[in-house]
PDB file of C-alpha atoms and ligand atoms in Angstrom:
ATOM      1  CA  MET A  38      98.164  95.413  68.524  1.00 47.00           C
ATOM      2  CA  ALA A  39      95.699  92.849  67.264  1.00 53.00           C
ATOM      3  CA  ASN A  40      98.529  91.024  65.602  1.00 74.00           C
ATOM      4  CA  ILE A  41     100.864  90.724  68.551  1.00 86.00           C
ATOM      5  CA  ASP A  42     102.133  87.212  69.064  1.00 93.00           C
ATOM      6  CA  TYR A  43     102.079  87.355  72.861  1.00 95.00           C
ATOM      7  CA  GLN A  44     103.578  83.910  73.366  1.00 96.00           C
ATOM      8  CA  LYS A  45     106.533  84.691  71.126  1.00 95.00           C
ATOM      9  CA  MET A  46     106.981  87.977  72.926  1.00 95.00           C
ATOM     10  CA  LEU A  47     106.928  86.306  76.382  1.00 96.00           C
ATOM     11  CA  ASP A  48     109.393  83.650  75.230  1.00 95.00           C
ATOM     12  CA  GLU A  49     111.763  86.390  74.067  1.00 95.00           C
ATOM     13  CA  VAL A  50     111.357  88.340  77.296  1.00 95.00           C
ATOM     14  CA  ALA A  51     112.035  85.188  79.337  1.00 93.00           C
ATOM     15  CA  ALA A  52     115.089  84.279  77.298  1.00 92.00           C
ATOM     16  CA  GLU A  53     116.521  87.774  77.807  1.00 92.00           C
ATOM     17  CA  LEU A  54     116.009  87.898  81.538  1.00 91.00           C
ATOM     18  CA  ARG A  55     116.060  84.357  82.883  1.00 86.00           C
ATOM     19  CA  ASP A  56     119.806  84.202  83.429  1.00 85.00           C
ATOM     20  CA  ILE A  57     120.750  87.804  84.109  1.00 92.00           C
ATOM     21  CA  ASP A  58     122.491  88.526  87.369  1.00 92.00           C
ATOM     22  CA  ASP A  59     119.869  89.359  90.002  1.00 94.00           C
ATOM     23  CA  PRO A  60     121.311  91.606  92.728  1.00 95.00           C
ATOM     24  CA  GLY A  61     118.007  91.598  94.638  1.00 95.00           C
ATOM     25  CA  GLU A  62     117.278  89.947  97.992  1.00 95.00           C
ATOM     26  CA  VAL A  63     114.316  87.899  99.129  1.00 94.00           C
ATOM     27  CA  ALA A  64     112.301  89.743 101.815  1.00 92.00           C
ATOM     28  CA  THR A  65     113.370  88.450 105.194  1.00 87.00           C
ATOM     29  CA  TYR A  66     111.554  90.662 107.677  1.00 85.00           C
ATOM     30  CA  ILE A  67     108.599  88.267 107.596  1.00 88.00           C
ATOM     31  CA  PRO A  68     110.207  84.905 108.578  1.00 89.00           C
ATOM     32  CA  GLU A  69     107.905  82.796 106.412  1.00 90.00           C
ATOM     33  CA  LEU A  70     108.972  84.667 103.257  1.00 91.00           C
ATOM     34  CA  ARG A  71     112.576  83.489 103.733  1.00 91.00           C
ATOM     35  CA  ASN A  72     111.596  79.956 102.832  1.00 90.00           C
ATOM     36  CA  VAL A  73     110.863  80.741  99.195  1.00 94.00           C
ATOM     37  CA  ASP A  74     113.125  79.454  96.421  1.00 95.00           C
ATOM     38  CA  SER A  75     114.630  82.691  95.118  1.00 95.00           C
ATOM     39  CA  ARG A  76     115.276  81.273  91.622  1.00 95.00           C
ATOM     40  CA  LYS A  77     111.587  81.038  90.762  1.00 96.00           C
ATOM     41  CA  MET A  78     110.374  83.097  87.837  1.00 96.00           C
ATOM     42  CA  GLY A  79     106.993  83.042  86.109  1.00 97.00           C
ATOM     43  CA  ILE A  80     104.735  85.215  83.997  1.00 97.00           C
ATOM     44  CA  HIS A  81     101.157  84.874  82.826  1.00 98.00           C
ATOM     45  CA  LEU A  82      99.317  87.214  80.479  1.00 98.00           C
ATOM     46  CA  VAL A  83      95.582  86.949  79.832  1.00 97.00           C
ATOM     47  CA  THR A  84      93.780  89.092  77.288  1.00 97.00           C
ATOM     48  CA  ILE A  85      90.253  90.389  77.816  1.00 96.00           C
ATOM     49  CA  ASP A  86      89.002  87.852  75.272  1.00 95.00           C
ATOM     50  CA  ASN A  87      90.442  85.154  77.534  1.00 94.00           C
ATOM     51  CA  SER A  88      93.529  84.021  75.626  1.00 96.00           C
ATOM     52  CA  HIS A  89      96.354  82.851  77.889  1.00 97.00           C
ATOM     53  CA  PHE A  90     100.132  83.128  77.430  1.00 98.00           C
ATOM     54  CA  TYR A  91     102.783  82.142  79.972  1.00 97.00           C
ATOM     55  CA  PHE A  92     106.184  80.773  80.821  1.00 96.00           C
ATOM     56  CA  GLY A  93     108.207  79.491  83.773  1.00 96.00           C
ATOM     57  CA  ASP A  94     106.768  78.952  87.234  1.00 97.00           C
ATOM     58  CA  SER A  95     103.486  80.614  86.349  1.00 97.00           C
ATOM     59  CA  ASN A  96     101.374  77.871  87.875  1.00 97.00           C
ATOM     60  CA  GLU A  97     102.962  77.850  91.296  1.00 97.00           C
ATOM     61  CA  LYS A  98     101.320  79.550  94.279  1.00 97.00           C
ATOM     62  CA  PHE A  99     103.174  82.371  96.030  1.00 98.00           C
ATOM     63  CA  SER A 100     102.353  84.973  98.639  1.00 97.00           C
ATOM     64  CA  ILE A 101     100.809  87.936  96.838  1.00 98.00           C
ATOM     65  CA  GLN A 102     101.304  90.131  99.939  1.00 97.00           C
ATOM     66  CA  SER A 103     100.393  93.777  99.284  1.00 97.00           C
ATOM     67  CA  ILE A 104      98.871  93.079  95.888  1.00 98.00           C
ATOM     68  CA  SER A 105      95.771  91.976  97.800  1.00 98.00           C
ATOM     69  CA  LYS A 106      95.319  95.558  99.067  1.00 98.00           C
ATOM     70  CA  VAL A 107      93.705  96.344  95.722  1.00 98.00           C
ATOM     71  CA  LEU A 108      91.150  93.579  96.301  1.00 98.00           C
ATOM     72  CA  SER A 109      90.194  94.694  99.816  1.00 98.00           C
ATOM     73  CA  LEU A 110      89.850  98.243  98.470  1.00 98.00           C
ATOM     74  CA  THR A 111      87.599  96.988  95.671  1.00 98.00           C
ATOM     75  CA  LEU A 112      85.352  95.171  98.136  1.00 98.00           C
ATOM     76  CA  ALA A 113      85.165  98.220 100.424  1.00 98.00           C
ATOM     77  CA  LEU A 114      84.244 100.471  97.481  1.00 97.00           C
ATOM     78  CA  LYS A 115      81.509  98.033  96.510  1.00 96.00           C
ATOM     79  CA  ILE A 116      80.065  98.091 100.018  1.00 97.00           C
ATOM     80  CA  VAL A 117      80.476 101.653 101.264  1.00 97.00           C
ATOM     81  CA  GLY A 118      81.251 103.535  98.029  1.00 96.00           C
ATOM     82  CA  ASP A 119      82.986 106.893  98.140  1.00 96.00           C
ATOM     83  CA  THR A 120      82.844 107.174 101.936  1.00 97.00           C
ATOM     84  CA  VAL A 121      86.146 105.233 101.869  1.00 98.00           C
ATOM     85  CA  TRP A 122      87.742 108.529 100.813  1.00 97.00           C
ATOM     86  CA  ASP A 123      86.655 110.264 104.024  1.00 97.00           C
ATOM     87  CA  ARG A 124      89.218 108.135 105.858  1.00 97.00           C
ATOM     88  CA  VAL A 125      92.031 107.558 103.385  1.00 98.00           C
ATOM     89  CA  GLY A 126      93.592 109.792 100.710  1.00 97.00           C
ATOM     90  CA  VAL A 127      94.457 109.267  97.048  1.00 96.00           C
ATOM     91  CA  GLU A 128      97.944 110.766  96.828  1.00 94.00           C
ATOM     92  CA  PRO A 129     101.260 108.967  96.329  1.00 92.00           C
ATOM     93  CA  SER A 130     103.123 108.799  99.624  1.00 84.00           C
ATOM     94  CA  GLY A 131     106.704 109.092  98.376  1.00 79.00           C
ATOM     95  CA  SER A 132     107.773 107.216 101.494  1.00 75.00           C
ATOM     96  CA  ALA A 133     108.132 103.592 102.572  1.00 70.00           C
ATOM     97  CA  PHE A 134     105.055 101.366 102.671  1.00 69.00           C
ATOM     98  CA  ASN A 135     105.197 101.071 106.459  1.00 73.00           C
ATOM     99  CA  SER A 136     106.261 104.615 107.307  1.00 79.00           C
ATOM    100  CA  LEU A 137     104.921 106.244 110.467  1.00 89.00           C
ATOM    101  CA  VAL A 138     106.246 109.764 109.951  1.00 90.00           C
ATOM    102  CA  GLN A 139     103.715 111.034 107.400  1.00 89.00           C
ATOM    103  CA  LEU A 140     100.851 109.540 109.358  1.00 92.00           C
ATOM    104  CA  GLU A 141     101.749 111.605 112.412  1.00 91.00           C
ATOM    105  CA  TYR A 142     101.890 114.839 110.395  1.00 90.00           C
ATOM    106  CA  GLU A 143      98.660 114.070 108.604  1.00 92.00           C
ATOM    107  CA  LYS A 144      96.671 113.258 111.729  1.00 94.00           C
ATOM    108  CA  GLY A 145      96.056 109.583 111.172  1.00 96.00           C
ATOM    109  CA  ILE A 146      94.681 109.853 107.602  1.00 97.00           C
ATOM    110  CA  PRO A 147      96.836 107.590 105.398  1.00 96.00           C
ATOM    111  CA  ARG A 148      97.985 109.008 102.075  1.00 95.00           C
ATOM    112  CA  ASN A 149      96.419 106.196 100.035  1.00 96.00           C
ATOM    113  CA  PRO A 150      94.844 102.724 100.420  1.00 97.00           C
ATOM    114  CA  LEU A 151      97.875 100.834  99.085  1.00 96.00           C
ATOM    115  CA  ILE A 152     100.350 101.685 101.832  1.00 94.00           C
ATOM    116  CA  ASN A 153     100.041  99.619 105.007  1.00 94.00           C
ATOM    117  CA  ALA A 154      98.258 102.330 107.012  1.00 96.00           C
ATOM    118  CA  GLY A 155      95.679 102.831 104.248  1.00 97.00           C
ATOM    119  CA  ALA A 156      95.083  99.104 103.855  1.00 98.00           C
ATOM    120  CA  ILE A 157      94.628  98.799 107.612  1.00 98.00           C
ATOM    121  CA  VAL A 158      91.911 101.494 107.502  1.00 98.00           C
ATOM    122  CA  VAL A 159      90.237  99.585 104.651  1.00 98.00           C
ATOM    123  CA  CYS A 160      90.367  96.439 106.834  1.00 98.00           C
ATOM    124  CA  ASP A 161      88.719  98.431 109.633  1.00 98.00           C
ATOM    125  CA  ILE A 162      85.926  99.391 107.198  1.00 98.00           C
ATOM    126  CA  LEU A 163      85.428  95.723 106.224  1.00 98.00           C
ATOM    127  CA  VAL A 164      85.442  94.621 109.871  1.00 98.00           C
ATOM    128  CA  ASP A 165      82.829  97.327 110.533  1.00 96.00           C
ATOM    129  CA  CYS A 166      80.359  96.321 107.884  1.00 95.00           C
ATOM    130  CA  LEU A 167      80.770  92.548 107.424  1.00 97.00           C
ATOM    131  CA  ASP A 168      79.934  89.715 109.803  1.00 95.00           C
ATOM    132  CA  ASN A 169      82.806  87.483 108.836  1.00 96.00           C
ATOM    133  CA  PRO A 170      85.133  89.790 106.868  1.00 98.00           C
ATOM    134  CA  LYS A 171      87.916  87.232 106.272  1.00 98.00           C
ATOM    135  CA  PHE A 172      85.481  84.753 104.798  1.00 97.00           C
ATOM    136  CA  ARG A 173      83.594  87.425 102.846  1.00 98.00           C
ATOM    137  CA  LEU A 174      86.776  88.744 101.235  1.00 98.00           C
ATOM    138  CA  LEU A 175      87.726  85.260 100.034  1.00 98.00           C
ATOM    139  CA  GLU A 176      84.169  84.641  98.883  1.00 97.00           C
ATOM    140  CA  PHE A 177      84.308  87.877  96.856  1.00 97.00           C
ATOM    141  CA  ILE A 178      87.655  86.967  95.240  1.00 97.00           C
ATOM    142  CA  ARG A 179      86.549  83.410  94.476  1.00 97.00           C
ATOM    143  CA  ALA A 180      83.227  84.532  93.021  1.00 95.00           C
ATOM    144  CA  SER A 181      84.785  87.170  90.796  1.00 93.00           C
ATOM    145  CA  THR A 182      87.412  84.788  89.429  1.00 93.00           C
ATOM    146  CA  GLY A 183      85.609  81.464  89.504  1.00 92.00           C
ATOM    147  CA  ILE A 184      88.690  79.992  91.258  1.00 94.00           C
ATOM    148  CA  SER A 185      87.681  78.277  94.490  1.00 95.00           C
ATOM    149  CA  SER A 186      91.226  77.270  95.460  1.00 93.00           C
ATOM    150  CA  ILE A 187      92.335  80.841  96.256  1.00 97.00           C
ATOM    151  CA  GLY A 188      92.916  81.088  99.999  1.00 97.00           C
ATOM    152  CA  TYR A 189      94.914  82.370 102.943  1.00 98.00           C
ATOM    153  CA  ASN A 190      98.132  80.770 104.157  1.00 97.00           C
ATOM    154  CA  PRO A 191      97.661  80.557 107.949  1.00 97.00           C
ATOM    155  CA  ARG A 192     101.409  80.112 108.557  1.00 96.00           C
ATOM    156  CA  MET A 193     102.107  83.336 106.683  1.00 96.00           C
ATOM    157  CA  ALA A 194      99.386  85.205 108.595  1.00 97.00           C
ATOM    158  CA  GLU A 195     100.876  83.966 111.881  1.00 96.00           C
ATOM    159  CA  SER A 196     104.378  84.904 110.773  1.00 95.00           C
ATOM    160  CA  GLU A 197     103.183  88.443 109.878  1.00 95.00           C
ATOM    161  CA  LYS A 198     101.566  88.743 113.284  1.00 96.00           C
ATOM    162  CA  LYS A 199     104.689  87.652 115.130  1.00 94.00           C
ATOM    163  CA  CYS A 200     106.824  90.371 113.607  1.00 93.00           C
ATOM    164  CA  GLY A 201     104.183  92.970 112.808  1.00 94.00           C
ATOM    165  CA  TYR A 202     105.570  95.588 115.194  1.00 95.00           C
ATOM    166  CA  ARG A 203     105.285  98.435 112.706  1.00 94.00           C
ATOM    167  CA  ASN A 204     101.770  97.512 111.731  1.00 96.00           C
ATOM    168  CA  TYR A 205     100.842  97.517 115.422  1.00 97.00           C
ATOM    169  CA  ALA A 206     102.423 100.973 115.672  1.00 97.00           C
ATOM    170  CA  LEU A 207     100.478 102.234 112.642  1.00 96.00           C
ATOM    171  CA  VAL A 208      97.140 100.956 113.889  1.00 98.00           C
ATOM    172  CA  ASN A 209      97.710 102.334 117.381  1.00 98.00           C
ATOM    173  CA  LEU A 210      98.599 105.751 116.006  1.00 97.00           C
ATOM    174  CA  MET A 211      95.483 105.806 113.824  1.00 98.00           C
ATOM    175  CA  LYS A 212      93.325 104.579 116.698  1.00 98.00           C
ATOM    176  CA  ASP A 213      94.587 107.504 118.734  1.00 98.00           C
ATOM    177  CA  PHE A 214      93.588 109.882 115.930  1.00 98.00           C
ATOM    178  CA  GLY A 215      90.108 108.279 115.785  1.00 98.00           C
ATOM    179  CA  ASN A 216      90.575 106.688 112.348  1.00 98.00           C
ATOM    180  CA  ILE A 217      90.233 103.073 113.559  1.00 98.00           C
ATOM    181  CA  HIS A 218      86.771 102.163 114.862  1.00 98.00           C
ATOM    182  CA  ASN A 219      87.184  98.516 115.888  1.00 98.00           C
ATOM    183  CA  GLU A 220      89.385  96.552 118.262  1.00 98.00           C
ATOM    184  CA  ILE A 221      92.982  96.662 117.096  1.00 98.00           C
ATOM    185  CA  GLU A 222      93.403  92.865 117.260  1.00 97.00           C
ATOM    186  CA  LEU A 223      90.369  92.307 115.026  1.00 97.00           C
ATOM    187  CA  VAL A 224      91.553  94.808 112.442  1.00 98.00           C
ATOM    188  CA  LEU A 225      95.102  93.442 112.355  1.00 98.00           C
ATOM    189  CA  ASP A 226      93.878  89.859 112.150  1.00 98.00           C
ATOM    190  CA  MET A 227      92.020  90.882 108.994  1.00 98.00           C
ATOM    191  CA  TYR A 228      95.090  92.726 107.700  1.00 98.00           C
ATOM    192  CA  PHE A 229      97.563  89.884 108.352  1.00 98.00           C
ATOM    193  CA  HIS A 230      95.257  87.442 106.597  1.00 98.00           C
ATOM    194  CA  LEU A 231      94.863  89.848 103.685  1.00 98.00           C
ATOM    195  CA  CYS A 232      98.668  89.841 103.297  1.00 97.00           C
ATOM    196  CA  SER A 233      98.769  86.030 103.391  1.00 97.00           C
ATOM    197  CA  ILE A 234      96.643  85.347 100.291  1.00 98.00           C
ATOM    198  CA  GLU A 235      98.349  83.011  97.810  1.00 98.00           C
ATOM    199  CA  MET A 236      97.850  82.807  94.062  1.00 98.00           C
ATOM    200  CA  THR A 237      99.662  81.598  90.984  1.00 98.00           C
ATOM    201  CA  CYS A 238     100.594  84.089  88.259  1.00 98.00           C
ATOM    202  CA  LYS A 239      97.699  82.707  86.240  1.00 98.00           C
ATOM    203  CA  GLU A 240      95.214  83.224  89.068  1.00 97.00           C
ATOM    204  CA  LEU A 241      96.570  86.693  89.761  1.00 98.00           C
ATOM    205  CA  ALA A 242      96.308  87.789  86.132  1.00 98.00           C
ATOM    206  CA  GLN A 243      92.758  86.406  85.956  1.00 97.00           C
ATOM    207  CA  THR A 244      91.765  88.057  89.232  1.00 97.00           C
ATOM    208  CA  PHE A 245      92.799  91.498  87.982  1.00 98.00           C
ATOM    209  CA  LEU A 246      91.323  91.124  84.504  1.00 97.00           C
ATOM    210  CA  PHE A 247      88.158  93.044  85.499  1.00 97.00           C
ATOM    211  CA  LEU A 248      90.299  96.160  85.892  1.00 98.00           C
ATOM    212  CA  ALA A 249      91.376  95.814  82.253  1.00 98.00           C
ATOM    213  CA  ALA A 250      87.768  95.351  81.167  1.00 97.00           C
ATOM    214  CA  GLY A 251      85.965  98.388  82.595  1.00 97.00           C
ATOM    215  CA  GLY A 252      84.975  96.600  85.821  1.00 98.00           C
ATOM    216  CA  VAL A 253      83.429  93.511  84.221  1.00 97.00           C
ATOM    217  CA  SER A 254      85.189  90.207  84.822  1.00 95.00           C
ATOM    218  CA  PRO A 255      85.434  88.442  81.452  1.00 93.00           C
ATOM    219  CA  VAL A 256      86.206  85.259  83.409  1.00 89.00           C
ATOM    220  CA  VAL A 257      82.794  85.016  85.097  1.00 93.00           C
ATOM    221  CA  ASN A 258      81.020  87.588  82.924  1.00 94.00           C
ATOM    222  CA  GLU A 259      79.902  89.758  85.830  1.00 94.00           C
ATOM    223  CA  MET A 260      80.250  93.401  86.758  1.00 96.00           C
ATOM    224  CA  ILE A 261      82.621  93.575  89.737  1.00 96.00           C
ATOM    225  CA  VAL A 262      82.683  97.384  90.050  1.00 96.00           C
ATOM    226  CA  SER A 263      81.367 100.291  87.951  1.00 97.00           C
ATOM    227  CA  PRO A 264      83.513 101.850  85.220  1.00 97.00           C
ATOM    228  CA  ARG A 265      83.865 104.910  87.470  1.00 96.00           C
ATOM    229  CA  GLN A 266      85.256 102.889  90.372  1.00 97.00           C
ATOM    230  CA  THR A 267      87.459 100.971  87.927  1.00 98.00           C
ATOM    231  CA  LYS A 268      88.972 104.252  86.750  1.00 97.00           C
ATOM    232  CA  ARG A 269      89.669 105.220  90.341  1.00 97.00           C
ATOM    233  CA  ILE A 270      91.251 101.899  91.323  1.00 98.00           C
ATOM    234  CA  ASN A 271      93.454 101.940  88.232  1.00 98.00           C
ATOM    235  CA  SER A 272      94.580 105.505  88.835  1.00 97.00           C
ATOM    236  CA  ILE A 273      95.494 104.669  92.425  1.00 97.00           C
ATOM    237  CA  MET A 274      97.506 101.652  91.255  1.00 98.00           C
ATOM    238  CA  GLN A 275      99.273 103.852  88.734  1.00 97.00           C
ATOM    239  CA  MET A 276     100.230 106.459  91.320  1.00 96.00           C
ATOM    240  CA  CYS A 277     100.689 104.372  94.439  1.00 95.00           C
ATOM    241  CA  GLY A 278     101.185 100.734  93.458  1.00 96.00           C
ATOM    242  CA  PHE A 279     104.973 100.446  93.858  1.00 94.00           C
ATOM    243  CA  TYR A 280     105.871 101.864  97.258  1.00 87.00           C
ATOM    244  CA  ASP A 281     108.085 104.863  96.551  1.00 87.00           C
ATOM    245  CA  GLU A 282     108.983 103.571  93.092  1.00 92.00           C
ATOM    246  CA  ALA A 283     105.627 104.224  91.391  1.00 94.00           C
ATOM    247  CA  GLY A 284     107.141 106.965  89.243  1.00 94.00           C
ATOM    248  CA  GLU A 285     109.865 104.605  88.040  1.00 94.00           C
ATOM    249  CA  PHE A 286     107.331 101.918  87.098  1.00 96.00           C
ATOM    250  CA  ALA A 287     105.166 104.450  85.216  1.00 96.00           C
ATOM    251  CA  PHE A 288     108.297 105.770  83.505  1.00 95.00           C
ATOM    252  CA  ARG A 289     109.615 102.370  82.461  1.00 96.00           C
ATOM    253  CA  THR A 290     106.514 100.224  82.000  1.00 97.00           C
ATOM    254  CA  GLY A 291     103.630 102.661  81.739  1.00 97.00           C
ATOM    255  CA  LEU A 292     100.790 100.536  83.100  1.00 98.00           C
ATOM    256  CA  PRO A 293      98.759 100.642  86.327  1.00 98.00           C
ATOM    257  CA  GLY A 294      99.947  97.861  88.610  1.00 98.00           C
ATOM    258  CA  LYS A 295     100.668  96.659  92.114  1.00 98.00           C
ATOM    259  CA  SER A 296     103.611  94.845  93.602  1.00 97.00           C
ATOM    260  CA  GLY A 297     104.097  92.853  96.800  1.00 97.00           C
ATOM    261  CA  VAL A 298     107.103  91.851  98.895  1.00 96.00           C
ATOM    262  CA  GLY A 299     106.542  88.211  97.912  1.00 97.00           C
ATOM    263  CA  GLY A 300     108.061  89.207  94.532  1.00 98.00           C
ATOM    264  CA  GLY A 301     104.804  89.338  92.598  1.00 98.00           C
ATOM    265  CA  ILE A 302     103.623  92.179  90.369  1.00 98.00           C
ATOM    266  CA  VAL A 303     100.367  92.491  88.469  1.00 98.00           C
ATOM    267  CA  ALA A 304      99.768  95.126  85.798  1.00 98.00           C
ATOM    268  CA  ILE A 305      96.831  95.788  83.535  1.00 98.00           C
ATOM    269  CA  HIS A 306      96.393  97.386  80.153  1.00 97.00           C
ATOM    270  CA  PRO A 307      92.832  98.793  80.000  1.00 97.00           C
ATOM    271  CA  GLY A 308      90.973  97.264  77.070  1.00 96.00           C
ATOM    272  CA  LYS A 309      93.733  94.721  76.391  1.00 96.00           C
ATOM    273  CA  PHE A 310      95.209  92.467  79.029  1.00 97.00           C
ATOM    274  CA  SER A 311      96.246  91.682  82.570  1.00 98.00           C
ATOM    275  CA  VAL A 312      99.734  90.322  83.256  1.00 98.00           C
ATOM    276  CA  ALA A 313     101.243  88.867  86.434  1.00 98.00           C
ATOM    277  CA  VAL A 314     104.898  88.120  87.128  1.00 98.00           C
ATOM    278  CA  TRP A 315     106.699  86.471  90.016  1.00 98.00           C
ATOM    279  CA  SER A 316     110.391  86.529  90.901  1.00 98.00           C
ATOM    280  CA  PRO A 317     111.094  86.644  94.668  1.00 97.00           C
ATOM    281  CA  LYS A 318     114.274  88.729  94.850  1.00 97.00           C
ATOM    282  CA  LEU A 319     113.463  92.365  95.566  1.00 97.00           C
ATOM    283  CA  ASN A 320     115.281  95.561  94.665  1.00 96.00           C
ATOM    284  CA  LYS A 321     116.110  98.153  97.323  1.00 94.00           C
ATOM    285  CA  LYS A 322     112.640  99.707  97.079  1.00 92.00           C
ATOM    286  CA  GLY A 323     110.944  96.368  97.799  1.00 93.00           C
ATOM    287  CA  ASN A 324     109.791  95.559  94.258  1.00 96.00           C
ATOM    288  CA  SER A 325     110.746  92.383  92.398  1.00 97.00           C
ATOM    289  CA  TYR A 326     114.019  93.139  90.583  1.00 97.00           C
ATOM    290  CA  LYS A 327     113.378  90.847  87.637  1.00 97.00           C
ATOM    291  CA  GLY A 328     109.624  91.428  87.739  1.00 97.00           C
ATOM    292  CA  MET A 329     110.119  95.125  87.044  1.00 97.00           C
ATOM    293  CA  LYS A 330     112.431  94.286  84.132  1.00 97.00           C
ATOM    294  CA  LEU A 331     110.085  91.648  82.741  1.00 97.00           C
ATOM    295  CA  LEU A 332     107.172  94.069  82.619  1.00 97.00           C
ATOM    296  CA  GLU A 333     109.251  96.863  81.137  1.00 97.00           C
ATOM    297  CA  SER A 334     110.291  94.484  78.401  1.00 96.00           C
ATOM    298  CA  VAL A 335     106.675  93.365  77.809  1.00 96.00           C
ATOM    299  CA  THR A 336     105.433  96.907  77.160  1.00 96.00           C
ATOM    300  CA  THR A 337     108.518  97.836  75.151  1.00 95.00           C
ATOM    301  CA  LYS A 338     108.235  94.822  72.859  1.00 93.00           C
ATOM    302  CA  SER A 339     104.455  95.035  72.468  1.00 90.00           C
ATOM    303  CA  GLN A 340     104.483  98.850  72.322  1.00 89.00           C
ATOM    304  CA  SER A 341     101.467  98.722  74.573  1.00 86.00           C
ATOM    305  CA  SER A 342     101.924 101.152  77.426  1.00 90.00           C
ATOM    306  CA  ILE A 343      98.969 103.415  78.205  1.00 93.00           C
ATOM    307  CA  PHE A 344     101.082 106.494  77.519  1.00 91.00           C
TER     308      PHE A 344
HETATM  309  N1  LIG B 506     102.638  92.074 104.821  1.00 64.92           N
HETATM  310  C1  LIG B 506     103.502  93.182 104.634  1.00 64.92           C
HETATM  311  C2  LIG B 506     103.563  94.079 105.805  1.00 64.92           C
HETATM  312  O1  LIG B 506     102.572  94.447 106.357  1.00 64.92           O
HETATM  313  C3  LIG B 506     103.089  93.998 103.438  1.00 64.92           C
HETATM  314  C4  LIG B 506     104.062  93.687 102.505  1.00 64.92           C
HETATM  315  C5  LIG B 506     103.964  94.284 101.138  1.00 64.92           C
HETATM  316  O2  LIG B 506     104.055  95.516 101.030  1.00 64.92           O
HETATM  317  O3  LIG B 506     103.869  93.498 100.204  1.00 64.92           O
HETATM  318  O4  LIG B 506     104.623  94.466 106.201  1.00 64.92           O
END
C-alpha cells in the first residue's frame, strides 16, 4: 500500500471512465438540480498524511445533498451522545430514501439516520439543543475542516422547500407518533438547508478525513469525535449510505461511504484515505452512475478495500 502511486492510479481510472456511455439521468425532482452540467466529472483523494491527488472538475462546488446527513449526525452525537439512538435506528432500510411505508409500520422511528426520515429526526435534535442550529452546523463543519468558504446554497434550500411534499409527509407522520419535538417548519428549514450544502470534491474529501483517522481531523489536528463514535458512523455509512444499493457498493467497492442525489459520493478507507467523486448523472437507485464505477475501480486498482 505504501507504494501506491495514487495519481497514476486516478489518471488511469479517469481515462477508463471519462468517455464511457453514461445511461444515468440528472435528478430532476428538485428543480435547482436540473441546472447542473451533466458532463462534469471530478475526483479527489486525500491520504491521512495530507497528500492530495485529483483529476477533472474536482475543484468545482456542487450540491452534496444527502452526504451532509453524516455531518449533522456527527454533530448530534457530539452534543447528545448515544441518546440519538433512542429516536432513530441503525439498520439498513432496504427501501427508498424518502419512503413512508416502513415509517408507518415502525411507529415513527426511522430505520437509520441516513434516510430522509432519520436525518429529519437528527435535525429535530439539533433544533432542540442549539440556539442557531443552521449557523452552528456550518461553524462545526468549517472548524473541523479549516475551510471557511463551505456554505449553504439558499436557492437550493428554497427549491427543496417548494417541492418537499414527501419530506413534509415524513415529518408530519413522525410528529403524529411523537418523534418530532419542535415546530415542523423549523425542523424542515434546518433539513432543507442541510441538503443545500455545497462543496468541491477536494473539500468533501477533506471534510470526511477524520472518519479515516479514528475521529481526529488531520487537517486541523483536532479530535472531532471519539474512536467509538467514529466506528459507529463508519458502520452506518457502510450499511446505509447508498439508499437501497448499500449492499452493491459494499460488494463492488468495499468502503464505508455516502452518496447524494447531486451526484457526489464520498468514501473512506480507515487508516488510509478519504476520496470524493462527482458525476451528476444518477443510476436508477439514485447513486451517481460513473461515481460508483470510479470508486469500484479505485479500490480494485489499489487493492485497498476494507474487506
Ligand atoms: N434533498 C433530498 C430530499 O430530501 C435528499 C436527497 C438525497 O438523498 O441526496 O429529497
